[in-house]
mmCIF file of C-alpha atoms in Angstrom:
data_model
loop_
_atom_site.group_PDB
_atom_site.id
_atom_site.type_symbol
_atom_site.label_atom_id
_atom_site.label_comp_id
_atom_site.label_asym_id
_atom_site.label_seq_id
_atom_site.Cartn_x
_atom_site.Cartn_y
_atom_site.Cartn_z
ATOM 1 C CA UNK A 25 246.424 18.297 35.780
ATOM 2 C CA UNK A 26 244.889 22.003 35.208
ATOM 3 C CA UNK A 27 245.594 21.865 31.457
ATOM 4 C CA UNK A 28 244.033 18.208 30.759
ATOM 5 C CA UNK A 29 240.798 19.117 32.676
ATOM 6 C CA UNK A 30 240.122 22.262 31.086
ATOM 7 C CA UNK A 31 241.215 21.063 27.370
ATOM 8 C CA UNK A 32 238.623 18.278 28.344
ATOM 9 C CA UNK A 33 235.837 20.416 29.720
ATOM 10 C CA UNK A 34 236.250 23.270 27.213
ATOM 11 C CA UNK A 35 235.059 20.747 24.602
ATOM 12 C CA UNK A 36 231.663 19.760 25.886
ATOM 13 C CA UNK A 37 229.696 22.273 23.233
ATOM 14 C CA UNK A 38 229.198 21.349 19.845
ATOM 15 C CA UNK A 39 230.566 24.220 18.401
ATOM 16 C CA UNK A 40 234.129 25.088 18.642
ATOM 17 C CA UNK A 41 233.253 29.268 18.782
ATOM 18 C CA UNK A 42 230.735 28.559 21.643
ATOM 19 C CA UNK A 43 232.151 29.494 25.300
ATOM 20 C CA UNK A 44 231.956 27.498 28.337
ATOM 21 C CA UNK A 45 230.848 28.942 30.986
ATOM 22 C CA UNK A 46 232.478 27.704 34.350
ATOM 23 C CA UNK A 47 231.712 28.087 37.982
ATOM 24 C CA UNK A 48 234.469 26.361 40.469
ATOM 25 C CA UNK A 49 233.387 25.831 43.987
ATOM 26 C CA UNK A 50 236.174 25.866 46.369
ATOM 27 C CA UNK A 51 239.428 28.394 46.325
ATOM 28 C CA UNK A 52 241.840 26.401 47.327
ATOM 29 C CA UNK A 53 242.517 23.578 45.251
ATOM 30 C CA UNK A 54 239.985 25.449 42.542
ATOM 31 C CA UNK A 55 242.436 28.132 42.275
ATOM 32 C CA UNK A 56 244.573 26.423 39.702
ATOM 33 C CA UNK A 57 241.851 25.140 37.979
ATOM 34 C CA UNK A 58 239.763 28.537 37.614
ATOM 35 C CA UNK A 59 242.902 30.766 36.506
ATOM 36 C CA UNK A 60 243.164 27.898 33.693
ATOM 37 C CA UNK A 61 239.686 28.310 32.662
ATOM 38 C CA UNK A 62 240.300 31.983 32.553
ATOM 39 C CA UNK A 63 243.226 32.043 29.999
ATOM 40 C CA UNK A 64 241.354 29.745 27.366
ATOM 41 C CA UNK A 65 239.570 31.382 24.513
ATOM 42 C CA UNK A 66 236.856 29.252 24.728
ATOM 43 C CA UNK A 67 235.911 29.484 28.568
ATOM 44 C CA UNK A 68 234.847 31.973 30.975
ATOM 45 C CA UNK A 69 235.026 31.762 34.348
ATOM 46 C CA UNK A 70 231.434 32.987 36.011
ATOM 47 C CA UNK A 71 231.020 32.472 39.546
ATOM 48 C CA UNK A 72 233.453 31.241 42.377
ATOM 49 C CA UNK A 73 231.980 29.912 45.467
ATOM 50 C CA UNK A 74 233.449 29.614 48.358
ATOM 51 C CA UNK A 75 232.625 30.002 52.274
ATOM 52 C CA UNK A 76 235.124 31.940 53.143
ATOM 53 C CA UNK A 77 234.444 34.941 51.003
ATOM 54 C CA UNK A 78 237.945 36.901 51.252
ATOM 55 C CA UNK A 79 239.189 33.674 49.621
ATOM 56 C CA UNK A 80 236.971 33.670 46.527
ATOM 57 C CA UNK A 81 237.038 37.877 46.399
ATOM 58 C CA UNK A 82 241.018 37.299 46.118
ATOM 59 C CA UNK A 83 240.254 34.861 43.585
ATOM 60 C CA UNK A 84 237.972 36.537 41.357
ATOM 61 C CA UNK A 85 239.838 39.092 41.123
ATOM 62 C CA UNK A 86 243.079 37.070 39.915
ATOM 63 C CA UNK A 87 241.102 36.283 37.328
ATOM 64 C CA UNK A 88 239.506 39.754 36.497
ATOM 65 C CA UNK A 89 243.453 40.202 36.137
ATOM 66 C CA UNK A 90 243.970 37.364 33.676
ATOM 67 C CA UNK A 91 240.697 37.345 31.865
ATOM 68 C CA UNK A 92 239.400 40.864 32.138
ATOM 69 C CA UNK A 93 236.265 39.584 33.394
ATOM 70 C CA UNK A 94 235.488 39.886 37.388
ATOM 71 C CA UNK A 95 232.956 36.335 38.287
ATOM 72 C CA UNK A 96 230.718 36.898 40.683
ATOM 73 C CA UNK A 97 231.537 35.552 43.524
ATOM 74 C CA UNK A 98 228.673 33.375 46.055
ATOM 75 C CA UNK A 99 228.997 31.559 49.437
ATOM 76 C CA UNK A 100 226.479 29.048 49.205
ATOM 77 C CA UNK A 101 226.989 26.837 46.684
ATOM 78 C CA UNK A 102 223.050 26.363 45.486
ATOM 79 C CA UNK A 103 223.033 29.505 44.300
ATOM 80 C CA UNK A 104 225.121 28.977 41.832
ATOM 81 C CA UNK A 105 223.670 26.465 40.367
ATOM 82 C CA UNK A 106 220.611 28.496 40.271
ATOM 83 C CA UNK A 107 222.181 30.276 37.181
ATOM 84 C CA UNK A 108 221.045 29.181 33.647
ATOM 85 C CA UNK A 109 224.359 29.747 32.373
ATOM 86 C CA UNK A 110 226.819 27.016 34.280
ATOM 87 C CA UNK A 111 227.655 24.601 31.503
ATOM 88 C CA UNK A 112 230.268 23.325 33.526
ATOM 89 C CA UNK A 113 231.126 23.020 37.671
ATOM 90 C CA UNK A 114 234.190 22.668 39.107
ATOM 91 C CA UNK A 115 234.403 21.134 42.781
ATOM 92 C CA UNK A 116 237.596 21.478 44.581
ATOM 93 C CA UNK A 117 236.668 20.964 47.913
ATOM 94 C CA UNK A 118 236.938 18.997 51.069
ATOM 95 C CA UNK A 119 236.088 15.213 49.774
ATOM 96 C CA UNK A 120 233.170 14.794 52.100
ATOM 97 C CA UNK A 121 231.775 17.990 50.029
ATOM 98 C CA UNK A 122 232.115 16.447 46.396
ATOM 99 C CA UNK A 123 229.215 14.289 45.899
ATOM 100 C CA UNK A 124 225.918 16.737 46.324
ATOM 101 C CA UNK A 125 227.023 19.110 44.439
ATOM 102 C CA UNK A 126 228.098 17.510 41.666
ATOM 103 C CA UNK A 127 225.015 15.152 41.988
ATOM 104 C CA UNK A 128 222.688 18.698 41.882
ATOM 105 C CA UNK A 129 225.109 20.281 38.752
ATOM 106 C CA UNK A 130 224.249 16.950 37.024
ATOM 107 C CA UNK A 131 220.460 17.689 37.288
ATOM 108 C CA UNK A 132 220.746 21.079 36.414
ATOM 109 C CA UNK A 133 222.442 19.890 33.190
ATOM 110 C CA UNK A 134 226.187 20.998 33.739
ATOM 111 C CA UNK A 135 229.091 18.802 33.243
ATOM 112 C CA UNK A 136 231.162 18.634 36.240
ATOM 113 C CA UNK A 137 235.039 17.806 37.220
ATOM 114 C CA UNK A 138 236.029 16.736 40.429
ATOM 115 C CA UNK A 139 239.055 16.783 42.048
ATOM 116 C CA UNK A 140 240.413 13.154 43.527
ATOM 117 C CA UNK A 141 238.907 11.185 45.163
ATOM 118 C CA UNK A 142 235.370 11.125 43.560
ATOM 119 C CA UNK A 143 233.534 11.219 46.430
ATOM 120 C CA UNK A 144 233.821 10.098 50.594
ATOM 121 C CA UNK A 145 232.087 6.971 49.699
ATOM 122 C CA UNK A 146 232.077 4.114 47.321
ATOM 123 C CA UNK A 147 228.009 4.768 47.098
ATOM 124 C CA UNK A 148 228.235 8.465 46.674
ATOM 125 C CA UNK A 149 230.498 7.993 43.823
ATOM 126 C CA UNK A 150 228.050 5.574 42.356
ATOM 127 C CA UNK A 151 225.279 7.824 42.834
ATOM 128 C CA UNK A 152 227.175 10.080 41.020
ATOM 129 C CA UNK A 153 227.714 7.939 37.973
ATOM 130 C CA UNK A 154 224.052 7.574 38.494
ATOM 131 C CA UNK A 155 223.104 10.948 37.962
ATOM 132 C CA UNK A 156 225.831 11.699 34.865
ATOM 133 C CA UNK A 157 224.351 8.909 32.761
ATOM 134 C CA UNK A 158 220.993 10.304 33.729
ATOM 135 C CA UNK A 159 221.626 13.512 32.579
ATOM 136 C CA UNK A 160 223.978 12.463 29.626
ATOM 137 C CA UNK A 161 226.417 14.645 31.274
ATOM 138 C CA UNK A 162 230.375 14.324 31.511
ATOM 139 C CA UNK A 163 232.065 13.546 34.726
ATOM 140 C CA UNK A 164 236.005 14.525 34.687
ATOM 141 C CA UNK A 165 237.723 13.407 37.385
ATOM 142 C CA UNK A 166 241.246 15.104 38.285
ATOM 143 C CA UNK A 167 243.289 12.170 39.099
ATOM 144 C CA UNK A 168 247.084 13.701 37.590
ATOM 145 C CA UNK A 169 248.706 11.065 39.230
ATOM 146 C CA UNK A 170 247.833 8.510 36.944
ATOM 147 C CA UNK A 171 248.524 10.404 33.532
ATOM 148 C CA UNK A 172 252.388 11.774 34.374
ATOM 149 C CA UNK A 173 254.878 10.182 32.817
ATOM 150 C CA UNK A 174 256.823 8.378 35.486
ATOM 151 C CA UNK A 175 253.201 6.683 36.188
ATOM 152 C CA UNK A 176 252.317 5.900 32.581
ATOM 153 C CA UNK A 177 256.129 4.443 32.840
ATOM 154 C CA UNK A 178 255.595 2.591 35.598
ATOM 155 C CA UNK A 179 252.330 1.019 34.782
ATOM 156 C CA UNK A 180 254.021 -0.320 31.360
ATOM 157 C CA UNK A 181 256.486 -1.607 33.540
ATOM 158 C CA UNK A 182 253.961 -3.381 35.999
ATOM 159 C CA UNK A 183 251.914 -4.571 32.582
ATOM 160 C CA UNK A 184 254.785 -6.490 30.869
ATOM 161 C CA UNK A 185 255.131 -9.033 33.472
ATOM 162 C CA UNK A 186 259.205 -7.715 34.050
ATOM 163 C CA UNK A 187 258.065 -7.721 38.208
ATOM 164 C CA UNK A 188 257.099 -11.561 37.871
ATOM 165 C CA UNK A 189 254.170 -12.810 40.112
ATOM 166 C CA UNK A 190 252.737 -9.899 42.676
ATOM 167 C CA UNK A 191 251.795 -11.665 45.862
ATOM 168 C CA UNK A 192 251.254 -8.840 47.842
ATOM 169 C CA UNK A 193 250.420 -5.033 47.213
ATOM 170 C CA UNK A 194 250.327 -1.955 49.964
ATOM 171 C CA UNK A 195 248.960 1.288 49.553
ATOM 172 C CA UNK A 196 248.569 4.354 51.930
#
């Protein structure tokens, strides 16, 4: 999952020698995301944000150790996006926390990737579609279940018609 969100958010410049600059809000499930950033040529991770801040001090400095560079690290998540730099935002946290700020990174002009699901509700995630066509801005969504193999497999499987007629379908 790590490796198909950064290959797809370290290509929102125009120019292939320009860095992205990346802020991920949230240590735990952003912690796999941010030491990806950190170990491609073309990104650099700037801020983490997180309330807890032993969490994002241990994670900056992971990747001060893999990138060389130490991100600052913030507990409030709007001051981040304060910074004229963010290209791109990163939120990995609870699911009830994914909407604003990726609704207030739109306006600000970053591209943003979220970790699954989109949002809490079926309008916040439309109010976030709102706000990436508004700003022309990318929306990534980390959802690494549907692009492994066994699920590509599956789905080709399901597609064919081999199952026959599906009368009923359960999901949890």
């Amino acid at each position: 999952m790590g490796a198909v969100a950064a290959s797809q958010l370290s290509t929102v410049k125009a120019a292939a020698s320009e860095t992205v600059t990346v802020a991920v809000l949230g240590c735990g499930r952003g912690s796999s995301l941010a030491s990806w950033f950190a170990r491609l040529p073309d990104s650099q991770v700037a801020v983490i944000c997180d309330i807890d801040q032993n969490r994002a001090g241990a994670l900056c400095e992971k990747i001060e150790n893999i990138s060389g560079r130490r991100p600052e690290s913030v507990s409030d998540f709007r001051s981040l996006l304060e910074r004229k730099d963010i290209d791109a935002l990163v939120v990995a946290t609870p699911d009830h926390w994914h909407a604003l700020p990726a609704i207030e990174a739109l306006a600000k002009g970053a591209h943003v990737f979220l970790e699954k699901p989109t949002a809490h509700t079926v309008q916040e995630s439309r109010a976030i579609l709102n706000a990436a066509r508004a700003a022309k801005r990318v929306v990534q969504v980390g959802l690494h279940r549907r692009i492994g193999p066994h699920h590509v497999e599956a789905m080709k499987f399901l597609k064919s018609g081999k199952v026959g007629k599906i009368g009923q379908v359960r999901l949890f």
